[in-house]
mmCIF file of C-alpha atoms in Angstrom:
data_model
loop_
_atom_site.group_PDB
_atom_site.id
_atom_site.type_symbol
_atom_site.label_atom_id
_atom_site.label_comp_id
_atom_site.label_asym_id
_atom_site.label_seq_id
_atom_site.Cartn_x
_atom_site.Cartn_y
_atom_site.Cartn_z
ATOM 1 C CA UNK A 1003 -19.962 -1.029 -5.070
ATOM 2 C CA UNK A 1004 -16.673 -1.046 -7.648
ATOM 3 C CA UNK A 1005 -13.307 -0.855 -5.384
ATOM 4 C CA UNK A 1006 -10.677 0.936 -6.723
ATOM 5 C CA UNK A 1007 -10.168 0.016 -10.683
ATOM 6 C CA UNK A 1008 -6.492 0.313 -12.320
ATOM 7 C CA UNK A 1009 -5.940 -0.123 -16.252
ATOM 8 C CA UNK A 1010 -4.026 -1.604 -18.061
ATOM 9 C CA UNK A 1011 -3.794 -4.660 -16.172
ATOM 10 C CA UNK A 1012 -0.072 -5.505 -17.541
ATOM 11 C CA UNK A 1013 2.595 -3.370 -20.010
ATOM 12 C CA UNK A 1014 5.803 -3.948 -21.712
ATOM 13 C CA UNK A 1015 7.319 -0.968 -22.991
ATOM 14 C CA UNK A 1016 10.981 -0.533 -23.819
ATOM 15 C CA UNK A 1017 13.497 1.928 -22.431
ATOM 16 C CA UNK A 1018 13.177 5.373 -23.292
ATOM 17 C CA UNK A 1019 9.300 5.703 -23.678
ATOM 18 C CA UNK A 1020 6.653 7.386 -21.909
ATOM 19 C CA UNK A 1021 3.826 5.422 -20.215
ATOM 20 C CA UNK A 1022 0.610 6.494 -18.832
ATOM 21 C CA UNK A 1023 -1.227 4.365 -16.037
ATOM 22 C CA UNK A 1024 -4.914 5.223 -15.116
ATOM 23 C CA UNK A 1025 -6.713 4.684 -11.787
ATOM 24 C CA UNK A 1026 -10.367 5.488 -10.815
ATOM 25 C CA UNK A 1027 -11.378 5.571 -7.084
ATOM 26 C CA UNK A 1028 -14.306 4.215 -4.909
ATOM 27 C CA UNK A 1029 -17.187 6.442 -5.561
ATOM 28 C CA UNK A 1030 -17.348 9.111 -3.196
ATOM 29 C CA UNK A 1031 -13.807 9.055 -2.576
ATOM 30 C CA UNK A 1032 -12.203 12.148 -3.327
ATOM 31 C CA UNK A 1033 -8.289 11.216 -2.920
ATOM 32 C CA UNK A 1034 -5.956 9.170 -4.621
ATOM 33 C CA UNK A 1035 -2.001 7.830 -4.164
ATOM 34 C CA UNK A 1036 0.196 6.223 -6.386
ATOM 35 C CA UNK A 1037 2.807 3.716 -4.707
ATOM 36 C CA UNK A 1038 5.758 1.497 -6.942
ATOM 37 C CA UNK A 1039 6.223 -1.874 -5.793
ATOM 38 C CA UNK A 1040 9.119 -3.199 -6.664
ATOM 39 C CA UNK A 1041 9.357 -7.341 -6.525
ATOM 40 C CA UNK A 1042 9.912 -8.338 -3.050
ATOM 41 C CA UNK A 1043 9.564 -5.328 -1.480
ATOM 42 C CA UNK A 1044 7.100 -2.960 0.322
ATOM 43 C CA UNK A 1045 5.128 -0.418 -1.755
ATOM 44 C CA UNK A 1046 7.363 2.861 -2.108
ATOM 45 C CA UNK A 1047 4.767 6.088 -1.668
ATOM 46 C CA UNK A 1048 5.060 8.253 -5.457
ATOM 47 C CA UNK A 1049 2.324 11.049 -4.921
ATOM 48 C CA UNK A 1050 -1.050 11.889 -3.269
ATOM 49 C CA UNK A 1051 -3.793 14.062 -4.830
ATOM 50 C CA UNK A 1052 -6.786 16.000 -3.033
ATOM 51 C CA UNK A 1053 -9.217 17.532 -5.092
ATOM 52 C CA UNK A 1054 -7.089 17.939 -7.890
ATOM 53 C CA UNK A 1055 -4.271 19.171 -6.150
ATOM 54 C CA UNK A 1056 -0.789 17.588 -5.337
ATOM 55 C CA UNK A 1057 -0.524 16.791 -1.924
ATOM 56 C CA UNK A 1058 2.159 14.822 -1.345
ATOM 57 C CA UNK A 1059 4.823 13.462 -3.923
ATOM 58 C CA UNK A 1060 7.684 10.920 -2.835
ATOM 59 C CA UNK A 1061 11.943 10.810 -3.678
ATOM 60 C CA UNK A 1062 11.000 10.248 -7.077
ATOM 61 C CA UNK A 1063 12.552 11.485 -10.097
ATOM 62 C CA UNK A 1064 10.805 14.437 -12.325
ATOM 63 C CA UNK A 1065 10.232 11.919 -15.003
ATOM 64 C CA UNK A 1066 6.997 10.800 -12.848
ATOM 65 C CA UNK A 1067 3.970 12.950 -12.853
ATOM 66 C CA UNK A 1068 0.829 12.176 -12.278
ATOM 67 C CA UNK A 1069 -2.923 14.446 -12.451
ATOM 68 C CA UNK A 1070 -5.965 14.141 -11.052
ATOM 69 C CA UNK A 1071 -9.218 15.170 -13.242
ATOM 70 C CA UNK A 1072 -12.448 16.590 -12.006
ATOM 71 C CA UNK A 1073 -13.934 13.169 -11.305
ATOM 72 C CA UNK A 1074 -11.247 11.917 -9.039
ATOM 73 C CA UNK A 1075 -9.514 9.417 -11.247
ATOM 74 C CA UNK A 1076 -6.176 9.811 -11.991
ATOM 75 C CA UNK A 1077 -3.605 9.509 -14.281
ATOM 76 C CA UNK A 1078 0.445 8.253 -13.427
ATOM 77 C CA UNK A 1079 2.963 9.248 -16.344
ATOM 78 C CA UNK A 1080 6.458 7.883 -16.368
ATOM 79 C CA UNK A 1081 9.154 9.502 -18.830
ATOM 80 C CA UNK A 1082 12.009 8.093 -20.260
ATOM 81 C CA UNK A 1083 11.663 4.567 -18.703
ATOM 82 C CA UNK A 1084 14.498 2.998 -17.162
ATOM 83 C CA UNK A 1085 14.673 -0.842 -16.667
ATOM 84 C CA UNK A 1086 14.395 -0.096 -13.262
ATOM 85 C CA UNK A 1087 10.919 0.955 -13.466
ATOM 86 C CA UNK A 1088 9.805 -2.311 -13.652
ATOM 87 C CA UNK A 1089 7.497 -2.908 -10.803
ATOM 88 C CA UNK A 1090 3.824 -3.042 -9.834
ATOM 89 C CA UNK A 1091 2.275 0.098 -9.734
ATOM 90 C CA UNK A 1092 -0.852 0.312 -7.076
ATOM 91 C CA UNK A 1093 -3.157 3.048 -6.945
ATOM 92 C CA UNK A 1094 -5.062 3.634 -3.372
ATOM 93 C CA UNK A 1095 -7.751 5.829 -2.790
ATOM 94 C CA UNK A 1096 -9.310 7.386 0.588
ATOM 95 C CA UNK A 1097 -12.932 9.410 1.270
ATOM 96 C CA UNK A 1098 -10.832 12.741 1.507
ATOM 97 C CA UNK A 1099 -7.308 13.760 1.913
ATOM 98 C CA UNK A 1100 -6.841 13.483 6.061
ATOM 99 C CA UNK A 1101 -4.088 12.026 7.789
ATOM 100 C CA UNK A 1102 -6.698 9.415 9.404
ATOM 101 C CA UNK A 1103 -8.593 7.941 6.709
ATOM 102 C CA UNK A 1104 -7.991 4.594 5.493
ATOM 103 C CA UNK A 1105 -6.665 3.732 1.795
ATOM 104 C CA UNK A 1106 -8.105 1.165 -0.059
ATOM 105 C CA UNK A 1107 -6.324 -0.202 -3.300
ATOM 106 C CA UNK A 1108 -6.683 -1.307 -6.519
ATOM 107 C CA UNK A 1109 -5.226 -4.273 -8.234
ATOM 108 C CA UNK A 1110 -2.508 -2.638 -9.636
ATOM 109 C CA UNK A 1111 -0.668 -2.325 -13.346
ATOM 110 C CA UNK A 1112 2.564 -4.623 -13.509
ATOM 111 C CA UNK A 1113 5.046 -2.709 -15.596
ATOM 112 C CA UNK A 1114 7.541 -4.499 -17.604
ATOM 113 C CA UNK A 1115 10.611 -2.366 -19.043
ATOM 114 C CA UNK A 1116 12.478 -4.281 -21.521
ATOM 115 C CA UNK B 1032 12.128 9.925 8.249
ATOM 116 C CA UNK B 1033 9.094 6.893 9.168
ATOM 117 C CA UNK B 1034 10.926 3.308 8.687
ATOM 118 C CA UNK B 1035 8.690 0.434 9.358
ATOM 119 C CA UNK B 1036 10.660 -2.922 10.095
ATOM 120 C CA UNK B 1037 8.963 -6.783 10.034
ATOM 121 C CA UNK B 1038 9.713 -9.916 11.221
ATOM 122 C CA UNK B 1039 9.829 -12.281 10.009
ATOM 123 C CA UNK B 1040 10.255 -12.316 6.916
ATOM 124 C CA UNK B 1041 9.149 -15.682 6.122
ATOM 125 C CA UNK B 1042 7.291 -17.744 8.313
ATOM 126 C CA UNK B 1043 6.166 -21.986 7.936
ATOM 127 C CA UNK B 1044 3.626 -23.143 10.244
ATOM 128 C CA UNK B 1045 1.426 -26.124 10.244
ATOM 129 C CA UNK B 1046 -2.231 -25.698 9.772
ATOM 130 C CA UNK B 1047 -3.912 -25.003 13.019
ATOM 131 C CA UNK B 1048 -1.623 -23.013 14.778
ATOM 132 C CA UNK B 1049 -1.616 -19.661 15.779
ATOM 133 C CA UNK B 1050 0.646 -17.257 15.231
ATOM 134 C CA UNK B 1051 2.202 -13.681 15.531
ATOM 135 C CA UNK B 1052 3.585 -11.330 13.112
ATOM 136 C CA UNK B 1053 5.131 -8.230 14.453
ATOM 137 C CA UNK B 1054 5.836 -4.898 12.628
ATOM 138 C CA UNK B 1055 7.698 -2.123 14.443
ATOM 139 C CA UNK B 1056 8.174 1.773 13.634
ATOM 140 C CA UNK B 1057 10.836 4.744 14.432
ATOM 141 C CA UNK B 1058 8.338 7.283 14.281
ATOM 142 C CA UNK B 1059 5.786 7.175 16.715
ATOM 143 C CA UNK B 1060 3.866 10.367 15.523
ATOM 144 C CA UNK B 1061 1.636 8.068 13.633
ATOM 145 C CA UNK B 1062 -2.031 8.564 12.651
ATOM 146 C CA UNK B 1063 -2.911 4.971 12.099
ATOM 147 C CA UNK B 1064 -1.465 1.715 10.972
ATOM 148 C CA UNK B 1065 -2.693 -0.400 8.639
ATOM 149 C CA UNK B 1066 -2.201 -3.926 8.114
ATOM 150 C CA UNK B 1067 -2.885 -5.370 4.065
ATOM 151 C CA UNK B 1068 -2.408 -8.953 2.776
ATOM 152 C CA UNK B 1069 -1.313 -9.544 -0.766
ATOM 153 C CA UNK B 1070 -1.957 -12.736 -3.095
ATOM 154 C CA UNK B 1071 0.952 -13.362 -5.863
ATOM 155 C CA UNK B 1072 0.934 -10.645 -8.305
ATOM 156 C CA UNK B 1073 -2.163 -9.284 -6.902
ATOM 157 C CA UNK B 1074 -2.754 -5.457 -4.673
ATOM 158 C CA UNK B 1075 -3.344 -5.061 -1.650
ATOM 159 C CA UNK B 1076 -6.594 -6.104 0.879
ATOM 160 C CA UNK B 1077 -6.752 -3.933 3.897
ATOM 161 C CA UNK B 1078 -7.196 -6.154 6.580
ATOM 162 C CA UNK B 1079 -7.430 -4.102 10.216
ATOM 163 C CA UNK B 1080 -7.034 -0.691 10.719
ATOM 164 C CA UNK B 1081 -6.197 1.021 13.759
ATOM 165 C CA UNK B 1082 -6.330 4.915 14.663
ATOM 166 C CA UNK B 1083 -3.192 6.120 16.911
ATOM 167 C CA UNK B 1084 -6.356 6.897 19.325
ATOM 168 C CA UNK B 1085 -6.779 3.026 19.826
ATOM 169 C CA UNK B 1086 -4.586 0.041 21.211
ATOM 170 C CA UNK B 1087 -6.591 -2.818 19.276
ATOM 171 C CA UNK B 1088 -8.487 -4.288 16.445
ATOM 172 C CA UNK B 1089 -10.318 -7.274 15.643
ATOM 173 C CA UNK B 1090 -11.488 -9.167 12.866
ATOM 174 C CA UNK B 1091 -12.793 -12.468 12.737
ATOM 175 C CA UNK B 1092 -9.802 -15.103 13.124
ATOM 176 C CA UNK B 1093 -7.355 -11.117 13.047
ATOM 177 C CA UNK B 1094 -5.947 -9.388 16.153
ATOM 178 C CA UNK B 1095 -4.184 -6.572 15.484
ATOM 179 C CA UNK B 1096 -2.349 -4.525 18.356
ATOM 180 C CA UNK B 1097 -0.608 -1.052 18.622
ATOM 181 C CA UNK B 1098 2.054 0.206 21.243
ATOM 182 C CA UNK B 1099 2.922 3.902 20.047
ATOM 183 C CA UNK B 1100 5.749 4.172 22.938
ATOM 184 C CA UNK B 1101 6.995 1.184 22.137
ATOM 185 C CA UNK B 1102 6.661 1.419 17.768
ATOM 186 C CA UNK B 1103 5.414 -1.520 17.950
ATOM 187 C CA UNK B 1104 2.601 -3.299 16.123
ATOM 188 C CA UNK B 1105 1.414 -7.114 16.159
ATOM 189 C CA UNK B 1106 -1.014 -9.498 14.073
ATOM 190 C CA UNK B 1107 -2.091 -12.313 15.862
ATOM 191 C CA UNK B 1108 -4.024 -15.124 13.607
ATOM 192 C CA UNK B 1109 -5.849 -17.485 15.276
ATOM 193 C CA UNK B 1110 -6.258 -21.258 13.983
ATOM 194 C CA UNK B 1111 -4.239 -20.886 10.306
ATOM 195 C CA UNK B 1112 -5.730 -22.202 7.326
ATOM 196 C CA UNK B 1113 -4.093 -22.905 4.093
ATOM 197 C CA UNK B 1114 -5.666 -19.924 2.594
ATOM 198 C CA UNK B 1115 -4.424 -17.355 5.060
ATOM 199 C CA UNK B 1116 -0.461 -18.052 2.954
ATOM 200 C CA UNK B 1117 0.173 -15.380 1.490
ATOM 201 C CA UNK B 1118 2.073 -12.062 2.453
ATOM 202 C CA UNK B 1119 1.235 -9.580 5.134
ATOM 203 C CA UNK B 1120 2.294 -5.872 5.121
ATOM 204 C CA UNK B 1121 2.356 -3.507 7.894
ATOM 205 C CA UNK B 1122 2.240 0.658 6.690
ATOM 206 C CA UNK B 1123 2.328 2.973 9.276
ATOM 207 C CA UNK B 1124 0.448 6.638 8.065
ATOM 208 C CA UNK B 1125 2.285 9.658 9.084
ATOM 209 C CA UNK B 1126 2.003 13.417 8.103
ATOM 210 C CA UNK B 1127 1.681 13.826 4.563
ATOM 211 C CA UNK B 1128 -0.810 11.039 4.644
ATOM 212 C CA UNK B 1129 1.631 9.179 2.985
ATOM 213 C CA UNK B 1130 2.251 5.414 4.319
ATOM 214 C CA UNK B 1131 5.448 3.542 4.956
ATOM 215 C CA UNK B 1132 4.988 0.365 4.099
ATOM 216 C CA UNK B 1133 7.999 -2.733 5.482
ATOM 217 C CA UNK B 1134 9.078 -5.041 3.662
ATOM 218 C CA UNK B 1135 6.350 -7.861 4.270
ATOM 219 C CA UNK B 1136 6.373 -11.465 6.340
ATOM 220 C CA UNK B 1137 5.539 -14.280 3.773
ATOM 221 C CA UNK B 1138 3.324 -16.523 5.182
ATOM 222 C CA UNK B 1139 2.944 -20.336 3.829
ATOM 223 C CA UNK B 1140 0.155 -22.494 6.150
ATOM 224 C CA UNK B 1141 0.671 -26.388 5.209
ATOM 225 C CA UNK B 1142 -2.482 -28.528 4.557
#
């Protein structure tokens, strides 16, 4: 079976745009997170969807948002990029949206802001 | 507020040996803890979970412990190859199924 797929792969965009990252989950699964890692440091948690609904959202600014369609995958948008939003952006999915099931995640989408 | 602490955060070791990695938590209203290993560049592999329910898991060459009282967790890896290099993340789950993730011990096993 697929794991958890991410595209694009890589993207440099410059300051000020918008940028929309895409994740699909493991079939079956039903939830899906968004985490930033910035280099050399642990994955920071951005939001959590269940069934379409937010669940969870980390101290992120309002220029993140992220949806989740009727198929599970999910989108990440980021507003107004800042050079600091240069990181590696993973996407981890679970069977539902418990506080026991185990995440499993993608490969991730390396975000360069020039 | 969960913050998840590891040491080290680099580590050396000869091929052969084992070794310990430790991870350790302030809040011990966990639900599990995972630990993930991650390549240059690359996401994460889930290694070993383990529920709050349980003190232990094992996989292959991979011990993993957990001591809620103590917020403490530990990943033992017997006889290092070259291959295991690479770094290891501990993420504690907590309400909000949200997990807190440290900061990582890089691992580099010489041939």
């Amino acid at each position: 079976d697929a794991g958890v797929t991410q595209s694009p792969t890589h993207l440099i965009k410059t300051r000020g745009q918008h940028v929309t990252l895409r994740c699909s989950p493991i079939s079956g699964h039903k939830s899906v997170s968004w985490y930033q890692q910035v280099l050399g440091q642990g994955p920071q948690f951005i939001f959590q969807y269940y069934e379409k609904e937010e669940r969870g959202r980390g101290n992120f600014p309002d220029r993140f948002s992220a949806r989740q369609f009727p198929n599970y995958s999910s989108e990440l948008n980021v507003n107004a990029l800042l050079l600091g939003d240069s990181a590696l952006y993973l996407c981890a999915s679970s069977l539902l949206g418990g506080d026991t099931y185990e995440q499993y995640f993608g490969p991730g989408t390396r975000l360069t802001v020039t | 507020k969960q913050e998840v602490t590891q040491i080290p955060a680099a580590l050396s070791v000869p091929e052969g040996e084992n070794l310990v990695l430790n991870c350790s938590f302030t809040d011990s209203a966990i639900y599990n803890l995972q630990w993930f290993r991650q390549d240059p560049g690359k996401g994460l592999t889930s290694l070993l979970l383990i529920q709050s329910s349980q003190r232990e898991q094992t996989s292959g060459r991979l011990n993993a412990s957990l001591d809620k009282s103590s917020g403490r967790s530990t990943l033992y890896i017997a006889a290092s190859q070259p291959g295991d290099s690479a770094t290891y993340l501990c993420a504690g789950k907590t309400s909000g199924s949200r997990l807190t993730f440290g900061e990582g011990t890089q691992l580099t096993v010489n041939p």
